[in-house]
Amino acid sequence: MKTKQLAIEKTTITARFWKRYRDLMAHESIPYQWDMINDNQQVDVVNSPFAAGGVADKSHAIANLKIAAGQMEGDFFGMDFQDTDVYKWLESAAYVLTYAPDENLQQQADSVVDLIAAAQEDDGYLATMFQIEMPERKFKRLQQSHELYSMGHYIEAGVAYYEATGNVKALEIAKKMGDCLDVHFGTDANQIPGIPGHPEIELALARLYEVTHSQKYLDLAQYFIEQRGRDTTFFDRQNEADGVDRDFFPDMKTLGNRYYFADQPVTEQRDAHGHAVRVLYFCVGLAHVARLTHNPKLAEAANRLWHDIVTKQMYVTGNVGQSVHGEAFTYDYDLPNDTNYGETCASVAMVFFAKQMMASALKGEYGDIIEKELFNGALSGIALDGKHYFYVNPLEADPSASRGNHGKAHIATQRSSWFNCACCPANITRLIASVDKYLYEVDQDVILADQYIANTTQFNNGIQIKLAGDYPWSGDLQYTITNPNEASFKFAVRIPNWSLQHYQVVVNGELIEQPLQDQILTLPITAAQTVVELHFDMHPLLVTTNSRVKDNIGKVAVQRGPIVYCAEGIDNPEPLWLYELLPDATFSYQYKPQLLAGTGVLETDDVHRIREEATTTALYAFDTDKQVEQAHLTLVPYYAWANRAEGSMSVWIRKASAGE
Ligand code: FUB
Ligand code: ZN
């Protein structure tokens, strides 16, 4: 029987690892963030007043909307994109409602939609700072204004909420925003021939197009993508016309087009540079628009940027953005561990980017990055209690360094309860709450099982796929494919890059040996029931880095399955830099249900510790060897660090050379 176009109808996540996180979003993070944006929570930014994200004692985000809607008196408070904290909360709530129906939450979310509708102007405009404080300056300083960024976040939220609950008003607000931007932006004589300082609207308009099929939204998304970098004096002209000394972020005026990824058209761009989240949100829109418009030049640009980032500028944990200065990418192979930025939002954006790339071409490398972020770089942005967050995600941290060295003050060693720039908390929340969207990629008659998160998924044609297994702790997985109509389709599986040397695929009890294409193994399915077992290699692996990266020479990271590990001071007497793994070091693995909400721990005795010298010992000496002693090293998953006592952490560990 010929299949009709395959599509997912419903996914239920059963994986204990992700079920815990998703329940946490529903029962802890969402109510907590609701209180936060309503100013009913104490804000507690720990560790350093200079830690990225900064200090604030309230959010005021809902209040800003109420003031704009005329429902409350008062002044605007917060960042010029404060509204987005509400929008991302709404988007997270939308996803939560798909797996944890809750009347109270839905009422809250409906009331937020009503409030947003009341705050929106008749022409669709919505950015409360401008409405409350400076209506005459709308769209006049786009380099810094975040108006399109904010509206983009609403559009994403509105689409998600409409899809989750059928709330038409939520979608109407989004369409009105799209219409407003469509009127104001473009190259007609009466339009602004400009672009936003912070991309986001591009990806949002592409989403809006997908749900409405209204071509104008896709055209506008394409305009913003293609216009970027074409008119390199646009921001300066606008700033000048709006007036000197009227910056929203004074430092941002001097950063230059390169920082905004607006120094040349994207088709000319060779690498990712400038503010990391801006570049990445842009890339998400770029890959999406390239696919929707079948534009090979844009697709090539997306490809080029993808490869630059993942092969030259990404940390082993998936974190991106090497510098606190401008929250930015720096240059290829520059990957310092103890000063990096690795903003949580940037990792979340990498997942979106990878998903769009995967939707354009089924390749295992995209799924590898989604997995890397989900289990490491993005996930470290949220504490195990769902109510504390990292904005910056370092690979090496030391509380004394963060307190004593201003250049490392942004490396917080405890998660905060909120930030004055609170972009990250709700970003990681919306990702976890929507993780079901990353399990499969459907392309014509192919169902690619991309993420090994246990689930039951119902497709059309009556097809049901059930994945059982305890990933990421176990590498043994079992898919049961039920196909009552005996439809003919292909079931494909991604072989993760860390298991490419050793893996097994067993179909109905028979070992399958066939070449992979782009890390993907494809199986034709016609039977009413098929069982596909996957067995991945869960031996702890020692990861080394390309020798162009100076910071990791002589060091290894330890990875088991998709999880990257780290050493923490609470488990290992500090300082951590004194440990040295022996050449053939092996690790024992144990799952500890009581530790860190249930986690897999690695331990080894194949390690030396350089003896710590007395403070009376000379700082320098001539031709002396360090004393070493036999030691023990305990490693925990990177995502779970900083959930116990404050202390040091290191992902990279020195490795003794053979003969030592
Ligand atoms: O500018 C809006 C958001 O604030 C960015 O995406 C983050 O990097 C933070 O700067
Ligand atoms: Zn952020």
XYZ file of C-alpha atoms and ligand atoms in Angstrom:
671
model
C 0.000 0.000 0.000
C 1.292 3.468 -0.862
C 1.614 5.793 2.124
C 0.198 9.288 2.133
C 2.540 12.058 3.291
C 3.777 10.935 6.679
C 3.192 13.184 9.642
C 3.437 13.015 13.409
C 0.158 13.211 15.285
C 1.266 12.966 18.888
C 4.380 12.191 20.868
C 4.382 11.131 24.498
C 7.727 11.123 26.226
C 8.295 8.204 28.552
C 12.064 8.528 29.145
C 12.650 8.862 32.882
C 15.437 11.412 32.361
C 13.279 13.746 30.283
C 10.038 13.018 32.084
C 11.635 14.351 35.246
C 12.706 17.517 33.466
C 9.372 17.999 31.767
C 7.455 17.496 34.994
C 9.830 19.986 36.540
C 8.920 22.534 33.848
C 5.216 21.962 34.441
C 5.239 21.921 38.232
C 8.200 24.102 39.188
C 9.663 26.293 36.444
C 6.441 27.549 34.883
C 4.709 28.525 38.172
C 7.982 29.956 39.451
C 8.568 32.062 36.336
C 4.960 33.183 36.421
C 5.559 34.540 39.913
C 8.775 36.106 38.721
C 7.285 38.025 35.797
C 4.460 39.121 38.108
C 6.960 40.361 40.704
C 5.866 37.853 43.315
C 9.297 36.302 43.719
C 12.433 37.325 45.467
C 15.234 37.852 42.934
C 18.494 36.348 44.014
C 21.475 36.855 41.725
C 24.242 35.021 43.490
C 27.962 35.077 43.410
C 29.015 38.222 41.656
C 27.439 41.551 40.904
C 29.306 41.414 37.615
C 28.041 37.995 36.632
C 26.478 38.139 33.193
C 22.804 38.818 33.295
C 23.333 41.329 36.068
C 21.367 42.251 39.130
C 17.759 43.395 39.331
C 15.289 43.222 42.135
C 12.195 42.717 40.018
C 10.988 41.780 36.565
C 7.999 44.088 36.015
C 7.413 42.365 32.676
C 3.682 41.799 33.155
C 3.330 45.256 34.692
C 4.868 46.832 31.565
C 2.200 45.175 29.444
C -0.544 46.298 31.833
C 0.706 49.861 31.701
C 0.838 49.780 27.903
C -2.692 48.347 27.874
C -3.937 51.181 30.093
C -4.805 48.740 32.870
C -2.297 50.136 35.342
C -0.479 53.371 36.069
C 3.286 53.458 36.248
C 6.599 53.622 34.452
C 8.248 51.154 32.169
C 10.959 49.118 33.879
C 13.625 46.805 32.511
C 15.420 46.056 29.287
C 13.917 47.296 26.047
C 13.057 43.646 25.383
C 11.510 42.957 28.805
C 8.282 41.889 27.053
C 10.034 38.797 25.742
C 10.194 37.298 29.225
C 6.411 37.108 29.110
C 6.352 35.798 25.551
C 8.804 33.013 26.269
C 6.828 32.111 29.367
C 3.702 31.882 27.203
C 5.485 29.745 24.643
C 6.762 27.403 27.366
C 3.272 27.203 28.840
C 1.921 26.284 25.398
C 4.283 23.313 25.162
C 3.637 22.266 28.751
C -0.107 22.236 28.107
C 0.396 19.656 25.353
C 1.701 17.100 27.853
C 0.435 18.301 31.224
C -3.060 19.742 30.758
C -3.820 22.172 33.554
C -6.903 24.365 33.611
C -5.346 26.887 35.915
C -2.274 27.270 33.710
C -4.421 27.572 30.621
C -6.476 30.295 32.255
C -3.304 32.144 33.210
C -1.987 31.807 29.692
C -5.304 32.869 28.152
C -5.259 35.933 30.390
C -1.755 36.743 29.176
C -2.958 36.512 25.585
C -5.813 38.882 26.448
C -3.377 41.264 28.096
C -1.040 41.200 25.104
C -3.970 41.832 22.777
C -4.981 44.804 24.929
C -1.440 46.181 24.886
C -1.060 45.786 21.123
C -1.745 48.886 19.093
C -4.332 48.916 16.350
C -1.713 48.688 13.648
C -0.151 45.636 15.305
C 2.791 47.377 16.950
C 3.840 46.107 20.360
C 6.953 47.022 22.302
C 5.991 48.381 25.682
C 9.030 50.526 26.348
C 8.303 52.588 23.270
C 4.589 52.711 23.855
C 5.020 53.862 27.439
C 8.118 56.029 27.293
C 8.854 57.158 23.759
C 6.140 56.549 21.180
C 7.755 59.037 18.821
C 10.857 56.856 18.528
C 9.268 53.656 17.230
C 11.485 51.890 14.685
C 13.905 54.826 14.809
C 16.954 53.148 16.412
C 16.759 49.572 15.240
C 20.382 48.812 16.008
C 19.516 48.795 19.708
C 15.766 48.863 20.029
C 14.889 45.153 20.079
C 11.396 45.953 18.775
C 11.578 43.309 16.061
C 13.281 40.881 18.418
C 10.433 41.312 20.876
C 7.723 40.969 18.281
C 9.514 37.930 16.884
C 9.379 36.279 20.276
C 5.693 37.041 20.528
C 5.066 35.571 17.085
C 6.796 32.362 18.129
C 4.736 32.262 21.322
C 1.479 33.110 19.576
C 1.965 30.384 16.980
C 2.890 27.840 19.649
C -0.058 28.762 21.846
C -2.463 28.645 18.936
C -1.131 25.245 17.900
C -1.305 23.900 21.440
C -4.705 25.217 22.477
C -6.467 26.511 19.372
C -6.573 30.020 20.856
C -7.205 32.043 17.705
C -6.615 35.376 19.396
C -3.017 34.334 20.077
C -2.480 33.798 16.372
C -4.339 36.961 15.386
C -1.969 39.055 17.506
C 0.965 37.429 15.737
C -0.551 38.084 12.316
C -1.225 41.700 13.216
C 2.423 42.087 14.200
C 3.545 40.503 10.959
C 1.227 42.852 9.050
C 2.575 45.852 10.928
C 6.142 44.950 10.005
C 5.112 44.206 6.449
C 3.771 47.732 6.129
C 6.809 49.400 7.649
C 9.750 47.430 6.286
C 10.976 46.992 2.753
C 12.379 48.944 -0.117
C 9.303 50.885 -1.219
C 9.642 54.645 -0.950
C 7.523 54.921 2.189
C 9.169 51.997 3.978
C 12.187 51.582 6.257
C 14.895 49.886 4.205
C 16.391 48.443 7.352
C 17.026 45.445 9.512
C 16.911 44.742 13.255
C 20.025 44.923 15.405
C 19.052 41.601 16.929
C 17.737 38.949 14.554
C 14.813 36.775 15.645
C 12.028 38.189 13.490
C 13.312 36.177 10.506
C 12.793 32.816 12.168
C 9.500 33.987 13.660
C 8.069 35.112 10.317
C 9.055 31.791 8.760
C 7.109 30.040 11.557
C 4.163 32.374 10.989
C 4.224 31.574 7.291
C 4.168 27.859 8.012
C 1.033 28.120 10.068
C -0.810 30.749 8.003
C 0.554 29.983 4.507
C 0.469 33.699 3.941
C 3.242 34.443 1.448
C 3.846 37.991 2.688
C 5.348 36.675 5.922
C 7.813 34.476 4.095
C 8.695 37.316 1.723
C 9.328 39.600 4.665
C 11.489 36.986 6.393
C 13.488 36.663 3.192
C 13.788 40.422 2.951
C 15.300 40.644 6.448
C 17.700 37.810 5.668
C 18.866 39.256 2.365
C 18.909 42.878 3.417
C 21.301 42.213 6.294
C 24.752 43.446 5.379
C 23.639 45.129 2.165
C 23.326 48.668 3.483
C 26.216 49.116 5.871
C 25.417 52.701 6.826
C 21.821 52.044 7.815
C 22.365 51.828 11.581
C 24.620 54.897 11.649
C 22.150 56.921 9.618
C 19.303 55.925 11.886
C 21.284 56.609 15.063
C 22.260 60.024 13.811
C 18.733 60.924 12.785
C 17.368 59.735 16.139
C 19.861 61.923 17.942
C 23.221 61.606 19.647
C 23.347 60.478 23.279
C 20.015 58.759 23.003
C 21.342 55.226 22.971
C 19.493 52.469 24.786
C 22.812 50.670 25.176
C 25.537 53.297 24.745
C 28.293 50.717 24.235
C 26.427 49.201 21.367
C 26.701 52.203 19.101
C 30.407 51.789 18.563
C 30.465 48.064 18.014
C 30.228 48.257 14.252
C 28.397 46.235 11.649
C 30.608 43.200 12.082
C 29.342 42.791 15.616
C 25.764 42.800 14.307
C 26.643 40.305 11.582
C 25.651 43.086 9.217
C 29.046 43.808 7.648
C 28.264 42.016 4.396
C 25.397 40.081 2.828
C 25.027 36.613 4.284
C 25.956 35.013 0.987
C 29.402 36.588 1.420
C 29.849 35.705 5.085
C 32.525 33.112 5.718
C 32.365 32.628 9.475
C 30.282 33.309 12.542
C 31.331 36.514 14.272
C 29.862 39.083 16.585
C 27.139 38.553 19.166
C 26.538 34.803 19.343
C 22.789 34.690 19.925
C 22.197 37.253 17.183
C 24.181 35.237 14.655
C 22.514 32.007 15.679
C 18.945 33.284 15.619
C 19.775 34.697 12.218
C 21.086 31.285 11.121
C 17.883 29.593 12.271
C 15.858 31.966 10.086
C 18.380 31.651 7.264
C 18.201 27.847 7.133
C 14.427 27.914 7.429
C 13.908 30.525 4.715
C 16.462 28.806 2.462
C 14.430 25.613 2.705
C 11.035 27.233 2.272
C 12.161 29.278 -0.728
C 14.397 26.568 -2.243
C 17.165 29.122 -2.455
C 20.517 27.376 -2.997
C 22.604 30.473 -2.231
C 20.988 30.918 1.160
C 21.267 27.175 1.811
C 24.960 27.298 0.976
C 25.427 30.228 3.364
C 23.647 28.327 6.140
C 25.871 25.334 5.490
C 29.020 27.390 5.596
C 28.114 29.043 8.871
C 27.048 25.737 10.360
C 30.410 24.188 9.576
C 32.394 27.113 10.836
C 30.577 27.001 14.151
C 30.524 23.279 14.831
C 33.988 22.453 13.540
C 35.914 25.504 14.696
C 34.091 27.483 17.353
C 32.146 25.056 19.503
C 33.036 23.706 22.921
C 32.911 19.961 23.513
C 29.759 20.548 25.563
C 28.084 22.361 22.655
C 28.469 25.792 24.209
C 29.200 28.634 21.820
C 30.271 32.258 22.113
C 33.804 32.451 23.462
C 33.904 35.977 24.822
C 32.133 37.981 27.496
C 33.017 41.093 25.530
C 29.880 41.592 23.503
C 28.681 38.043 24.338
C 30.408 37.097 21.156
C 32.084 34.615 18.891
C 35.781 35.360 18.525
C 37.818 33.457 15.942
C 38.308 29.901 14.767
C 39.936 27.521 17.280
C 39.869 30.101 20.062
C 38.222 28.104 22.854
C 39.329 29.320 26.285
C 37.615 27.349 29.046
C 37.681 29.639 32.055
C 36.668 32.925 30.453
C 34.207 31.738 27.872
C 30.600 32.847 27.679
C 28.549 29.974 26.277
C 25.290 31.747 26.898
C 22.392 29.383 27.522
C 20.398 31.173 24.810
C 23.168 30.446 22.312
C 22.976 26.725 23.012
C 19.205 26.801 22.717
C 19.607 28.597 19.388
C 22.054 25.919 18.228
C 19.311 23.335 18.742
C 16.950 25.409 16.604
C 19.628 25.845 13.948
C 20.423 22.122 13.895
C 16.741 21.281 13.618
C 16.353 23.547 10.597
C 19.447 22.056 8.984
C 18.111 18.570 9.628
C 14.778 19.510 8.055
C 16.729 20.526 4.932
C 18.863 17.379 4.723
C 18.833 14.259 6.864
C 22.343 14.074 8.267
C 23.533 12.582 11.503
C 25.785 15.544 12.261
C 22.749 17.727 12.925
C 21.254 15.228 15.331
C 24.633 14.921 17.049
C 24.571 18.618 17.850
C 20.967 18.567 19.028
C 21.930 15.727 21.337
C 25.077 17.486 22.508
C 23.086 20.547 23.485
C 20.165 18.695 25.025
C 22.359 16.640 27.325
C 25.123 19.140 27.955
C 25.530 22.751 26.854
C 21.914 23.875 26.938
C 20.866 21.714 29.882
C 23.561 23.106 32.169
C 21.645 26.401 31.953
C 19.056 25.170 34.445
C 19.472 23.759 37.948
C 17.979 20.451 38.960
C 15.313 22.351 40.904
C 14.117 24.144 37.749
C 14.342 27.499 39.508
C 17.982 28.534 39.219
C 19.800 29.341 36.038
C 23.139 29.883 34.429
C 23.438 32.605 31.851
C 27.108 31.862 31.226
C 28.259 28.262 30.926
C 32.011 27.899 31.424
C 34.003 24.702 31.037
C 36.202 25.573 33.946
C 35.223 27.534 37.014
C 36.804 28.499 40.277
C 34.998 30.693 42.800
C 38.262 32.363 43.844
C 38.989 33.315 40.262
C 35.483 34.666 39.719
C 35.771 36.811 42.823
C 39.406 37.781 42.497
C 39.844 38.366 38.783
C 37.556 40.893 37.169
C 38.171 39.240 33.804
C 36.446 36.135 35.162
C 33.695 37.820 37.138
C 31.114 36.688 34.587
C 31.843 33.037 35.433
C 29.217 32.471 38.101
C 29.775 29.345 40.175
C 26.216 29.175 41.457
C 23.054 29.484 39.458
C 20.908 32.575 39.999
C 17.192 32.800 40.588
C 16.757 35.393 37.822
C 18.620 38.096 35.915
C 17.938 41.662 34.982
C 18.571 40.516 31.428
C 16.474 37.389 31.816
C 16.646 35.965 28.318
C 18.042 32.570 29.334
C 15.650 31.112 31.957
C 12.558 30.943 29.798
C 14.617 29.971 26.767
C 15.841 26.757 28.350
C 12.342 26.177 29.706
C 10.738 26.393 26.288
C 13.353 24.038 24.883
C 12.816 21.359 27.532
C 9.052 21.717 27.318
C 9.214 21.165 23.552
C 11.838 18.423 23.482
C 9.283 16.050 21.940
C 9.661 18.039 18.701
C 13.235 16.832 18.282
C 12.754 13.076 18.387
C 11.901 12.396 14.755
C 12.450 14.066 11.445
C 9.926 13.136 8.808
C 10.935 13.641 5.200
C 8.524 12.331 2.565
C 8.452 8.559 3.173
C 11.304 8.540 5.685
C 10.907 8.633 9.450
C 14.289 9.368 10.948
C 14.606 8.483 14.616
C 16.971 11.237 15.592
C 16.961 11.573 19.368
C 16.932 8.519 21.568
C 14.487 9.737 24.135
C 12.017 6.991 25.044
C 8.586 7.825 23.694
C 5.442 6.628 22.031
C 4.608 8.456 18.842
C 1.513 8.185 16.761
C 1.871 8.964 13.072
C -0.853 9.181 10.483
C -1.428 6.009 8.458
C -1.950 4.301 11.821
C 1.797 3.934 12.351
C 2.930 3.889 15.945
C 6.545 3.913 17.067
C 7.493 3.079 20.593
C 10.996 3.553 21.889
C 12.011 1.826 25.104
C 15.337 2.282 26.848
C 17.079 4.178 29.572
C 19.117 6.583 27.500
C 21.398 8.431 28.243
C 22.489 5.941 30.922
C 22.033 2.838 28.797
C 22.931 2.493 25.105
C 20.469 -0.362 24.546
C 17.330 0.822 22.814
C 14.372 -0.903 21.331
C 11.964 0.488 18.750
C 8.697 -1.314 18.216
C 7.110 -0.173 14.992
C 3.457 -1.009 14.592
C 2.143 -0.530 11.099
C -1.404 -1.947 11.040
C -2.099 -0.864 7.456
C 1.186 -2.331 6.247
C 2.085 0.995 4.737
C 5.414 1.166 3.006
C 7.901 3.669 4.390
C 11.489 3.917 5.553
C 12.619 3.934 9.127
C 16.018 5.520 9.581
C 18.248 5.752 12.617
C 21.102 8.122 13.420
C 24.271 6.474 14.620
C 25.786 9.005 17.031
C 29.315 10.092 16.192
C 30.615 8.821 19.549
C 29.428 5.284 18.751
C 30.412 5.061 15.099
C 33.249 2.639 15.859
C 31.056 0.188 17.752
C 27.326 -0.172 17.354
C 24.777 -2.774 16.414
C 21.452 -2.539 14.661
C 19.288 -5.631 15.045
C 16.016 -5.939 13.142
C 13.578 -8.622 14.298
C 16.489 -10.444 15.911
C 18.775 -10.258 12.888
C 21.983 -8.243 12.913
C 21.993 -5.691 10.101
C 25.235 -4.692 8.469
C 24.843 -2.052 5.843
C 26.694 1.148 5.030
C 25.624 4.381 6.609
C 24.821 7.478 4.628
C 25.706 10.623 6.555
C 25.662 8.575 9.773
C 22.183 7.308 8.987
C 21.055 3.744 8.468
C 17.809 3.361 6.564
C 15.493 0.357 6.732
C 12.513 -0.279 4.440
C 9.373 -1.120 6.400
C 6.218 -2.799 5.149
C 5.459 -5.311 7.894
C 2.716 -4.822 10.448
C 5.249 -5.059 13.258
C 8.997 -4.553 13.268
C 11.361 -4.478 16.210
C 14.586 -2.530 15.781
C 17.184 -2.778 18.506
C 20.091 -0.385 18.738
C 23.141 -1.036 20.853
C 25.505 1.861 21.294
C 28.943 1.863 22.837
C 28.737 3.209 26.361
C 32.381 2.863 27.295
C 33.714 6.129 28.665
C 35.656 7.828 25.902
C 38.557 10.234 26.237
C 38.012 13.206 23.958
C 40.960 15.187 22.627
C 40.882 18.500 20.769
C 42.359 19.598 17.460
C 45.888 20.800 18.251
C 45.019 24.241 16.873
C 43.179 24.831 20.139
C 45.840 25.971 22.550
C 43.780 25.651 25.701
C 43.239 21.910 25.464
C 46.697 20.674 24.565
C 47.597 17.725 26.780
C 44.078 17.548 28.169
C 41.144 15.216 27.714
C 37.450 15.440 28.372
C 35.548 12.325 29.376
C 32.342 11.427 27.609
C 30.047 8.462 28.146
C 27.289 8.131 25.580
C 26.056 11.647 24.862
C 27.046 12.946 28.298
C 30.172 15.029 28.782
C 31.560 14.767 32.301
C 33.320 17.175 34.606
C 35.181 17.124 37.893
C 33.766 19.151 40.766
C 35.496 20.333 43.887
C 32.868 18.765 46.101
C 33.924 15.294 44.930
C 37.640 15.871 44.458
C 39.975 17.820 46.740
C 40.752 21.095 44.979
C 42.503 22.509 43.080
C 41.351 20.487 40.136
C 44.267 21.439 37.931
C 46.533 19.138 39.953
C 44.932 15.952 38.609
C 46.619 14.071 35.858
C 45.046 11.034 34.216
C 47.411 8.153 33.528
C 47.875 7.134 29.885
C 45.532 4.118 29.856
C 43.107 5.393 32.434
C 39.837 3.495 32.616
C 36.702 4.505 34.474
C 34.070 2.585 36.349
C 30.483 3.682 35.860
C 27.664 3.626 38.354
C 24.159 5.031 38.225
C 23.379 6.688 41.553
C 19.649 7.187 42.040
C 20.070 9.449 45.061
C 22.686 11.729 43.571
C 21.828 14.828 41.542
C 18.263 13.681 40.859
C 19.604 10.330 39.678
C 22.738 10.365 37.620
C 25.578 8.281 36.195
C 28.943 8.778 37.894
C 32.406 7.888 36.571
C 35.331 7.101 38.828
C 38.951 6.163 38.346
C 42.052 5.370 40.368
C 44.176 5.757 37.247
C 45.082 9.252 38.207
C 47.869 11.141 39.884
C 47.615 14.294 41.840
C 50.514 16.675 41.876
C 51.324 17.436 45.478
C 50.187 20.890 46.426
C 53.132 22.912 47.632
C 53.255 25.077 50.718
C 52.698 28.785 50.447
C 56.206 29.131 51.839
C 57.642 27.275 48.855
C 59.254 29.528 46.314
C 57.064 30.580 43.439
C 59.706 29.493 40.937
C 62.428 26.859 41.131
C 65.054 25.506 38.772
C 64.941 22.042 37.250
C 62.735 20.355 39.841
C 60.129 17.691 39.168
C 56.785 17.904 40.867
C 55.917 15.290 43.479
C 52.895 13.233 42.549
C 50.687 10.959 44.596
C 48.186 8.292 43.622
C 44.654 9.727 43.672
C 41.041 9.072 42.893
C 38.883 11.083 40.546
C 35.099 11.255 40.486
C 33.289 12.782 37.529
C 29.670 13.859 37.227
C 27.724 15.002 34.163
C 28.489 18.564 33.121
C 24.794 19.466 32.977
C 24.511 18.698 36.703
C 27.418 20.747 38.020
C 26.822 23.458 40.623
C 23.826 21.755 42.162
C 25.518 21.021 45.473
C 28.020 23.168 47.363
C 29.783 25.973 45.541
C 33.186 24.938 44.267
C 35.485 24.508 41.304
C 34.628 22.632 38.149
C 36.626 21.476 35.174
C 35.647 19.596 32.039
C 39.183 19.241 30.699
C 41.656 17.181 32.685
C 45.367 16.987 32.113
C 46.648 13.710 30.797
C 50.076 12.401 31.752
C 52.115 11.441 28.729
C 53.174 7.781 28.399
C 56.245 7.055 30.523
C 55.355 9.460 33.331
O 19.644 41.238 23.397
C 18.665 40.312 23.797
C 19.312 39.168 24.529
O 19.971 39.642 25.681
C 20.412 38.484 23.750
O 19.959 37.510 22.876
C 21.256 37.949 24.829
O 22.528 37.592 24.385
C 21.256 39.087 25.820
O 22.174 40.044 25.457
Zn 20.220 34.439 27.227
